[in-house]
Short mmCIF file of C-alpha atoms in Angstrom, two decimals:
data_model
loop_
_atom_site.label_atom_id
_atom_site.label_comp_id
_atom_site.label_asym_id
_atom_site.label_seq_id
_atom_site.Cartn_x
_atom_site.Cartn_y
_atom_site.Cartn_z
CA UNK A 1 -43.92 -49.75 47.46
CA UNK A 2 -47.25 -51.13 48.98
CA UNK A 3 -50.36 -49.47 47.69
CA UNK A 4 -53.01 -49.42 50.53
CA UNK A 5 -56.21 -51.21 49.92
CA UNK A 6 -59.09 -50.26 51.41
CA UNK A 7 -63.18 -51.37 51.52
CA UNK A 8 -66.23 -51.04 53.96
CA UNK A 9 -68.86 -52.95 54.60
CA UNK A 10 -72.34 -50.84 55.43
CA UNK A 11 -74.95 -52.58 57.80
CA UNK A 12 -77.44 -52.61 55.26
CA UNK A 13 -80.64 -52.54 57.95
CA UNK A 14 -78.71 -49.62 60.08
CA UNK A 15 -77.99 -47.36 57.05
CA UNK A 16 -81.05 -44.43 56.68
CA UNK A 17 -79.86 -43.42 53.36
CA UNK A 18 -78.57 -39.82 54.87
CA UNK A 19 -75.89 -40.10 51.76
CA UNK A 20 -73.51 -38.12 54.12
CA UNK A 21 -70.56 -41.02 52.82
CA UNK A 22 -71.56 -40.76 49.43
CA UNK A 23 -70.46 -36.43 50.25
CA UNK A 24 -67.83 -37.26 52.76
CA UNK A 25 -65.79 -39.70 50.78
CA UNK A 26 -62.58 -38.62 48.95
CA UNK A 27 -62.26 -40.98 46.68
CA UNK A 28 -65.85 -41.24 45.02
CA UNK A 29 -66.13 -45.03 46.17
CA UNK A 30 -69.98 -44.87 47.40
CA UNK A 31 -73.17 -44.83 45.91
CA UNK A 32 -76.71 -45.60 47.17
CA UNK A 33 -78.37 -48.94 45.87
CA UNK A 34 -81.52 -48.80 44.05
CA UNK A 35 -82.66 -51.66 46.25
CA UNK A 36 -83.93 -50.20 49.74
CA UNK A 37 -84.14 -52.18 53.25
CA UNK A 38 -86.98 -53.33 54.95
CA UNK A 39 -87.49 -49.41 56.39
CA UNK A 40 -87.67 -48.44 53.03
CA UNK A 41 -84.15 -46.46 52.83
CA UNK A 42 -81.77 -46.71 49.73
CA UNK A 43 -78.47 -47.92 51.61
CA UNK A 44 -74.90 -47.25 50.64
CA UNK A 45 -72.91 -49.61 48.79
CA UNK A 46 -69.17 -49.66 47.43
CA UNK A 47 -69.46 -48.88 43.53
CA UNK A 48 -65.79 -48.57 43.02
CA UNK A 49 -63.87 -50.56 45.37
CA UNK A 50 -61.00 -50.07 44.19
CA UNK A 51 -60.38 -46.89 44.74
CA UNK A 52 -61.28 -47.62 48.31
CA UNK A 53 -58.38 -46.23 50.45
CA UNK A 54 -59.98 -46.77 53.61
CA UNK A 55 -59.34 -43.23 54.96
CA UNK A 56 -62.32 -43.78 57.54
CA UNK A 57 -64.04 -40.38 56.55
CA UNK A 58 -67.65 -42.28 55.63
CA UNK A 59 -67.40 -44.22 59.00
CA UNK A 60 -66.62 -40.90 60.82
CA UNK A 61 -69.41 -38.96 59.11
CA UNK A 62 -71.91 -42.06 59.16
CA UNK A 63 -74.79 -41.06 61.89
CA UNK A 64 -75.84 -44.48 62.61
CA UNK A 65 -72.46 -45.92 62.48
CA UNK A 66 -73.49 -48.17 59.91
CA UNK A 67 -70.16 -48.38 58.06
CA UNK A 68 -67.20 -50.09 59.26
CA UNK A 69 -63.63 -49.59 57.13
CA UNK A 70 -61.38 -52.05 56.45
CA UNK A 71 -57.74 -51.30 55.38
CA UNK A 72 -54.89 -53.28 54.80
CA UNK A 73 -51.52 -52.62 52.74
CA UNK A 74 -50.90 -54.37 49.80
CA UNK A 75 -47.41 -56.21 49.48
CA UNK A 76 -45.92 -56.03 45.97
CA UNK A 77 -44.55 -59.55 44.82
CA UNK A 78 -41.04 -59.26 44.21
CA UNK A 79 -40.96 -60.54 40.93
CA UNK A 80 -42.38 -57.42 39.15
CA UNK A 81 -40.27 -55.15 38.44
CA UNK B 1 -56.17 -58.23 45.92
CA UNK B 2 -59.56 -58.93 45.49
CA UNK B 3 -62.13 -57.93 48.67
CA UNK B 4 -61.77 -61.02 50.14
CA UNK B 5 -59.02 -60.83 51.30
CA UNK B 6 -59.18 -57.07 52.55
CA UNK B 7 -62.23 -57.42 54.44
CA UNK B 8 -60.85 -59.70 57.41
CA UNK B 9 -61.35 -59.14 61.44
CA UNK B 10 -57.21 -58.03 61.48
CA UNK B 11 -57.71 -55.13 58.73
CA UNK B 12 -60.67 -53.37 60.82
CA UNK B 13 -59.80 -49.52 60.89
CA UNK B 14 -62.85 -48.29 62.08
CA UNK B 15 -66.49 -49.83 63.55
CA UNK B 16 -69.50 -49.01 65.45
CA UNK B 17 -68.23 -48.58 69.11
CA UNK B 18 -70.20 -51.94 70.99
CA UNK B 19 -70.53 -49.23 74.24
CA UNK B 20 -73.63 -48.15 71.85
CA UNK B 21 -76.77 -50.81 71.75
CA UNK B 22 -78.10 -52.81 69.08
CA UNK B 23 -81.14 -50.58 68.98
CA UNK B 24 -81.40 -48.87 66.26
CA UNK B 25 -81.16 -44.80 66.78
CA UNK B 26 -84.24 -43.18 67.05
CA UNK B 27 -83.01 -39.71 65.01
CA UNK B 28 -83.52 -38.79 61.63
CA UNK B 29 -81.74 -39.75 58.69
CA UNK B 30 -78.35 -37.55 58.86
CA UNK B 31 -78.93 -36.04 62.01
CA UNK B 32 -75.94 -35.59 64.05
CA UNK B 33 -77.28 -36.49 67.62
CA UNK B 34 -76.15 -40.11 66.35
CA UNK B 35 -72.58 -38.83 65.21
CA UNK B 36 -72.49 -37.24 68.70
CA UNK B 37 -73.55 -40.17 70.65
CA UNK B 38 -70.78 -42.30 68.94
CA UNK B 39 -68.19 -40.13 69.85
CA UNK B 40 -68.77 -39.70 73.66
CA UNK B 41 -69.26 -43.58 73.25
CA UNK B 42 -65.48 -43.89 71.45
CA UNK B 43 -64.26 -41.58 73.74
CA UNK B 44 -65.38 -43.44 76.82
CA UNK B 45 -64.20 -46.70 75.46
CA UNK B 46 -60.97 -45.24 74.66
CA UNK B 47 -60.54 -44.14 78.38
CA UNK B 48 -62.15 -47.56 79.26
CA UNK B 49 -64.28 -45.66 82.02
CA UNK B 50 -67.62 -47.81 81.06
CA UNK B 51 -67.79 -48.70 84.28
CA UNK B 52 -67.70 -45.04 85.96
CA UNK B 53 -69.62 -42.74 83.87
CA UNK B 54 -73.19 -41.79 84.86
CA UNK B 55 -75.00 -39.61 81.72
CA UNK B 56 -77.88 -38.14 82.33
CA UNK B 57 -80.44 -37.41 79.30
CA UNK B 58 -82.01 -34.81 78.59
CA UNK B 59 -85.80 -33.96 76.85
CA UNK B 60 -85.67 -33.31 73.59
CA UNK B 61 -85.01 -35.52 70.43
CA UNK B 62 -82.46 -37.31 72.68
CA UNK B 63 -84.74 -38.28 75.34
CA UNK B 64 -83.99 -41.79 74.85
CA UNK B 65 -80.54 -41.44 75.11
CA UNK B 66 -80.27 -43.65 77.46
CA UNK B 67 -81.66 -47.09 75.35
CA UNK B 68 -78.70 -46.23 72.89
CA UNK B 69 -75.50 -45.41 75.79
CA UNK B 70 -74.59 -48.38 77.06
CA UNK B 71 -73.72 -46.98 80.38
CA UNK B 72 -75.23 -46.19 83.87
CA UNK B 73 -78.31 -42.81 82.61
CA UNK B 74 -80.65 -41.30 84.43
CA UNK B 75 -83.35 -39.44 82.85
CA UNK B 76 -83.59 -35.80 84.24
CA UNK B 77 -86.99 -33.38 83.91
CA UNK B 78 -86.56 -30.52 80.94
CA UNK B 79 -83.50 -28.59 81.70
CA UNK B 80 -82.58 -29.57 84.94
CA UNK B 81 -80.08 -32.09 83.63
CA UNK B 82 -77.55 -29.58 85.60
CA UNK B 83 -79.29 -30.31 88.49
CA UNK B 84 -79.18 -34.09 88.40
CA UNK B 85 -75.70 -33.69 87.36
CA UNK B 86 -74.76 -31.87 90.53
CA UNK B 87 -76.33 -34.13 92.53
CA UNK B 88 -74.81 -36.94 91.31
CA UNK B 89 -71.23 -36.03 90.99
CA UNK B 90 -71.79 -34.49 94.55
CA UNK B 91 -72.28 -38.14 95.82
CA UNK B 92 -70.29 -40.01 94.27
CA UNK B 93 -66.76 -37.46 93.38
CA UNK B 94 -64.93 -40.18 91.71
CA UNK B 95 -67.68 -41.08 88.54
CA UNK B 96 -67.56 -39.50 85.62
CA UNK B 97 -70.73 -37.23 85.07
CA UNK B 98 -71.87 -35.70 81.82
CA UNK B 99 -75.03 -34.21 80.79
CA UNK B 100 -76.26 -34.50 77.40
CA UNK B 101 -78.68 -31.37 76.62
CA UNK B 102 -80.45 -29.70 73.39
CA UNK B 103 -80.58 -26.32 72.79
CA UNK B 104 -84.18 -26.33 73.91
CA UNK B 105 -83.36 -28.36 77.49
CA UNK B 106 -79.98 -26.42 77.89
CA UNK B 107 -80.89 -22.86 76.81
CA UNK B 108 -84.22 -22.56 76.76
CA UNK B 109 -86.07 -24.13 79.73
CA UNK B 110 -82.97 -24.64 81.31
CA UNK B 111 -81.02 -21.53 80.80
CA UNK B 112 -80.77 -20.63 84.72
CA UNK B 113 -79.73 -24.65 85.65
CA UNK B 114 -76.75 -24.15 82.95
CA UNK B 115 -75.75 -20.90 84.05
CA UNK B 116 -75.78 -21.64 88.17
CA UNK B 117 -74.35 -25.14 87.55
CA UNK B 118 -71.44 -23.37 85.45
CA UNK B 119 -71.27 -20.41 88.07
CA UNK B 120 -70.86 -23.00 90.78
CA UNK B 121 -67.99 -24.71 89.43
CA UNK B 122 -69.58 -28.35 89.55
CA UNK B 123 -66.88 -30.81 88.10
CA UNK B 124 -69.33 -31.92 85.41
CA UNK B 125 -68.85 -32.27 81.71
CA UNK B 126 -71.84 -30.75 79.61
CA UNK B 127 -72.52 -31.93 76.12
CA UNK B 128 -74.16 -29.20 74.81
CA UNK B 129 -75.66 -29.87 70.93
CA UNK B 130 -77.19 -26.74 69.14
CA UNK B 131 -79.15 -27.21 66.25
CA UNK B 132 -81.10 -23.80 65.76
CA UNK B 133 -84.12 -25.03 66.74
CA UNK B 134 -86.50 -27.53 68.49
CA UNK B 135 -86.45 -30.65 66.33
CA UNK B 136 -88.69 -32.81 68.37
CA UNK B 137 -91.79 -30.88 68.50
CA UNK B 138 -91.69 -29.93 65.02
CA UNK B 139 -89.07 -26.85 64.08
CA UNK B 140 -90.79 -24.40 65.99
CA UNK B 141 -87.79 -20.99 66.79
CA UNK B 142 -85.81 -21.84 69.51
CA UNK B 143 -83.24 -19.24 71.53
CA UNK B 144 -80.33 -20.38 69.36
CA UNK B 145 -82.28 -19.76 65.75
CA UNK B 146 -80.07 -17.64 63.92
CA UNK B 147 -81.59 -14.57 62.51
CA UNK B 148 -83.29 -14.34 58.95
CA UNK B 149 -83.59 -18.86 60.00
CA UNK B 150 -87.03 -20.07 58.82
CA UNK B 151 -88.67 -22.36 61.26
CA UNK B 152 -92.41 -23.14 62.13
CA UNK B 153 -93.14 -20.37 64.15
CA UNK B 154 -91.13 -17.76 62.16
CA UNK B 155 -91.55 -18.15 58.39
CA UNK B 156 -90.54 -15.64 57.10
CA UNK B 157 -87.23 -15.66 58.92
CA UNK B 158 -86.40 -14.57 62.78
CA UNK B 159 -87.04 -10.98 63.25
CA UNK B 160 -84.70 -9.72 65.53
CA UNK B 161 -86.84 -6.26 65.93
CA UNK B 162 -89.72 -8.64 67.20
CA UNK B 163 -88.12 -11.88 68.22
CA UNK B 164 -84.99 -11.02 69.80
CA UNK B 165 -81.67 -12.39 69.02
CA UNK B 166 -79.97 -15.93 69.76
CA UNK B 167 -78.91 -16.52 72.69
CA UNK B 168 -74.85 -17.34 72.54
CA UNK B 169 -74.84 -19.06 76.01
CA UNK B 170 -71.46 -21.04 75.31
CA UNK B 171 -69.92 -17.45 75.28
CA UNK B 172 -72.03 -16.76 78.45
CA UNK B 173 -70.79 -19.29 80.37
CA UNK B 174 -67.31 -18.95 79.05
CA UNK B 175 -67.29 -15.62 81.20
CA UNK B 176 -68.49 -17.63 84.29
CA UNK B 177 -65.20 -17.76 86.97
CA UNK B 178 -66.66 -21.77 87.49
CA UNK B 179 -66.18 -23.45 84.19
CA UNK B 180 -62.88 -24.93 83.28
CA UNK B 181 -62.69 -26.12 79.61
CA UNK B 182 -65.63 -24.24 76.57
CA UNK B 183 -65.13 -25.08 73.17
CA UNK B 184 -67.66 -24.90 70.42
CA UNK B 185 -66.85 -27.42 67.98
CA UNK B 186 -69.26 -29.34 64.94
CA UNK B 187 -70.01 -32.83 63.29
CA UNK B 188 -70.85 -31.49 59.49
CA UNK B 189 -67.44 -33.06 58.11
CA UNK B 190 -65.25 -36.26 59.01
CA UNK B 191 -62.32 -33.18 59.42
CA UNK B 192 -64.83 -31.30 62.30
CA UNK B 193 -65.82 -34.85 63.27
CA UNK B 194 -62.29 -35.51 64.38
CA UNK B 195 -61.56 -31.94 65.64
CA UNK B 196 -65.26 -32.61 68.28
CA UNK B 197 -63.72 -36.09 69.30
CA UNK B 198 -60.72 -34.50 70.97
CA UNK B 199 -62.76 -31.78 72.86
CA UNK B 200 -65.36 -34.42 74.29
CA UNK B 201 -62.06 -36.06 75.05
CA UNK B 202 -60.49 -33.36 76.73
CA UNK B 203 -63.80 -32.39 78.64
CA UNK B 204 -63.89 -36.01 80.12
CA UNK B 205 -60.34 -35.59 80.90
CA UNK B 206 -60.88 -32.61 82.48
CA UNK B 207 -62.84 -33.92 85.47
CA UNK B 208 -59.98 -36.11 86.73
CA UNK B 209 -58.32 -32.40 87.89
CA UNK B 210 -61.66 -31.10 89.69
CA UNK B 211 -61.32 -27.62 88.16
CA UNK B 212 -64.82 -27.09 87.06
CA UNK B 213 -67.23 -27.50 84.13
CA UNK B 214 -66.33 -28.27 80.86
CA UNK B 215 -68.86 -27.67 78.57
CA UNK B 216 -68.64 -28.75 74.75
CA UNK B 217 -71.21 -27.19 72.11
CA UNK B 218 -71.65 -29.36 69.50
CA UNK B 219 -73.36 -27.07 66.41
CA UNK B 220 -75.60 -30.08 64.82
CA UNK B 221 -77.76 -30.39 61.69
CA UNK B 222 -81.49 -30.80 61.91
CA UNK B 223 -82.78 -31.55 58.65
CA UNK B 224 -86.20 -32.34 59.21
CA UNK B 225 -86.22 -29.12 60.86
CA UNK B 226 -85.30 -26.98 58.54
CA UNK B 227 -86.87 -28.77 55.73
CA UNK B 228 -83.57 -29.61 53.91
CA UNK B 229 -81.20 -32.95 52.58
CA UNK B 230 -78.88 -34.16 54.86
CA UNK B 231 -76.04 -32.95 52.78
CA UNK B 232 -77.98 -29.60 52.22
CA UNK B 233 -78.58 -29.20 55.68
CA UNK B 234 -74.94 -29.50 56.76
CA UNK B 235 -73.81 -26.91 53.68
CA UNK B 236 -76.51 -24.74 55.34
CA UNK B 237 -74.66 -25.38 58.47
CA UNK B 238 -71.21 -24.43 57.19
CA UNK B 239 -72.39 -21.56 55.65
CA UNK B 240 -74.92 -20.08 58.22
CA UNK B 241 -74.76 -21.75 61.89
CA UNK B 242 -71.23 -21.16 61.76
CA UNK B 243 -71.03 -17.56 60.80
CA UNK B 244 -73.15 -16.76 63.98
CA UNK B 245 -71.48 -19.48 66.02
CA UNK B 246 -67.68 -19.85 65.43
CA UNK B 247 -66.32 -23.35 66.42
CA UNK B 248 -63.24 -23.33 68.25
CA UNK B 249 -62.01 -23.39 71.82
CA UNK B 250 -63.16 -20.62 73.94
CA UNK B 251 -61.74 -21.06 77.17
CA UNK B 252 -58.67 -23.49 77.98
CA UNK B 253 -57.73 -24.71 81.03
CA UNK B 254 -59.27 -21.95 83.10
CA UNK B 255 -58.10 -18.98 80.58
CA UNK B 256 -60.12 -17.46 77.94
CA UNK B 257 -58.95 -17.91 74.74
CA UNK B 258 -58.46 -14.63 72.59
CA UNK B 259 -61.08 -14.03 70.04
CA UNK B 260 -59.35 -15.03 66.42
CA UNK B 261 -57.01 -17.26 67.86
CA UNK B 262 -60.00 -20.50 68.00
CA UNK B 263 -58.37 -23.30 66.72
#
């Protein structure tokens, strides 16, 4: 069975740091960066991508629609057993 | 698989609708006027009615709705977004027409617009977003504050022996013969997120069938306002906004819903 991969990539200079993904997200995959942007905001970042499932709830929640969500389903070689 | 390879063009689930601009919104940090511009955005590029929809904004934080909606707007005075509304769809019967209104423009200053729009039966969609208060000048009480809600001008709480008590206009103008579709729905979780989506969906829907107004609350967050996180601001929400205003539909294709049956 395929496990299903997901990741986002945040608009860095769109995010305001609301931390409404960092809340909404199932999966505990976001944190805020210590780093801000040139308005001064801390902006979300993945800290464990691989727990990622790409469920789309910090995309949906995101104000600014800084966040988009990638997802794709990953194909087990046949090998393993 | 490393990210690489997941983050291609062909595995995009979900991203910023391009019917909004590049400009960058002009709301606070959290603040769900942007959640609720992106989903009357989605919805209109999902009926791929660009082309025929004529918003009108309103005055209020959202005043410059209109630099972020990449669609045909026309900037109305306070509160008589209605107005506008009527005119426009009156003219032209076969565009889409939607008014996008605070609680301030929509049931404060322009409480008797709303309610003789809605009593008329225009084939207009209202979006109607209710944060408790009036954001833009600075939190001062609005009709919608809740009671024992701290803002500006009440501080220690709304009095409702001196100050009255909110004004639940959505159930108002769910009594009104002329409106078609009310719901009351919110944008404090991805689950309500989805659940608002498909009302603004159905209230655009709606005016294909020239029934009447469908109006859609949308019970927002207003941090700045009420002096709290985001994420504290939309527990607050949960926990307070929605006691006094329960989301759910409250009047369905022309019938009122029965009260504890909301979805």
């Amino acid at each position: 069975m395929g496990k299903i991969r997901g990741a986002i990539v945040v608009d860095t200079e769109r995010c305001k740091g609301c931390e409404l993904c960092v809340e909404a997200c199932p999966t505990d995959v976001i944190r805020m960066e210590r780093k801000v942007n040139s308005k001064g905001y801390h902006y979300a970042y993945m800290e464990h991508p691989e727990s990622c499932s790409g469920c789309m709830n910090c995309g949906i929640i995101c104000p600014d629609g800084a966040i988009t969500v990638y997802r794709v389903k990953e194909e087990k070689v046949s090998e393993e057993t | 698989m490393n990210l690489e390879e997941i983050i291609r063009e062909e595995n995009i689930v979900y991203r910023r609708t391009p019917l909004l601009t590049d400009k960058a919104l002009s709301y606070c940090p959290g603040c769900g006027h942007g959640t609720t511009h992106r989903l009357i955005m989605e919805v209109i590029e999902e009926m791929g009615i660009q082309s025929d929809v004529i918003g009108i904004a309103p005055v209020g934080c959202s005043v410059l709705a209109y630099e972020f909606m990449d669609i045909d707007m026309i900037e109305a005075a306070h509160g008589r977004a209605p107005a506008v509304a009527t005119g426009i769809k009156r003219t032209w019967p076969g565009k889409y027409v939607f008014t996008y209104q605070g609680d301030g423009d929509l049931a404060a200053i322009g409480t008797s617009e709303t309610i003789h729009c809605c009593n008329r039966g225009e084939n207009i969609t209202i979006i109607f977003i209710n944060n408790g208060i009036y954001g833009m000048t600075g939190g001062q009480m609005a009709p919608t504050t809740i009671p024992g809600m701290k803002s500006s001008t009440s501080p220690f709480g709304r009095d409702t022996a001196m100050m009255g008590y909110p004004l639940k206009i959505t159930e108002l103008i769910a009594q009104l013969p002329g409106t078609y579709y009310v719901s009351r729905q919110s944008v404090h979780t991805p689950a309500s997120v989805r659940k608002a989506k498909k009302a603004i969906r159905k209230a655009f829907e709606n005016q294909k069938l020239n029934k009447g107004v469908s109006f859609v609350e949308v019970v927002s967050n207003c941090n700045s306002g009420w002096k709290m996180t985001p994420v504290q601001a939309n527990k607050w929400l949960e926990e307070n906004m929605l006691a006094y205003f329960p989301p759910g539909d409250l009047k369905v294709d022309g019938q009122l819903v029965e009260q504890g049956k909301t979805s």
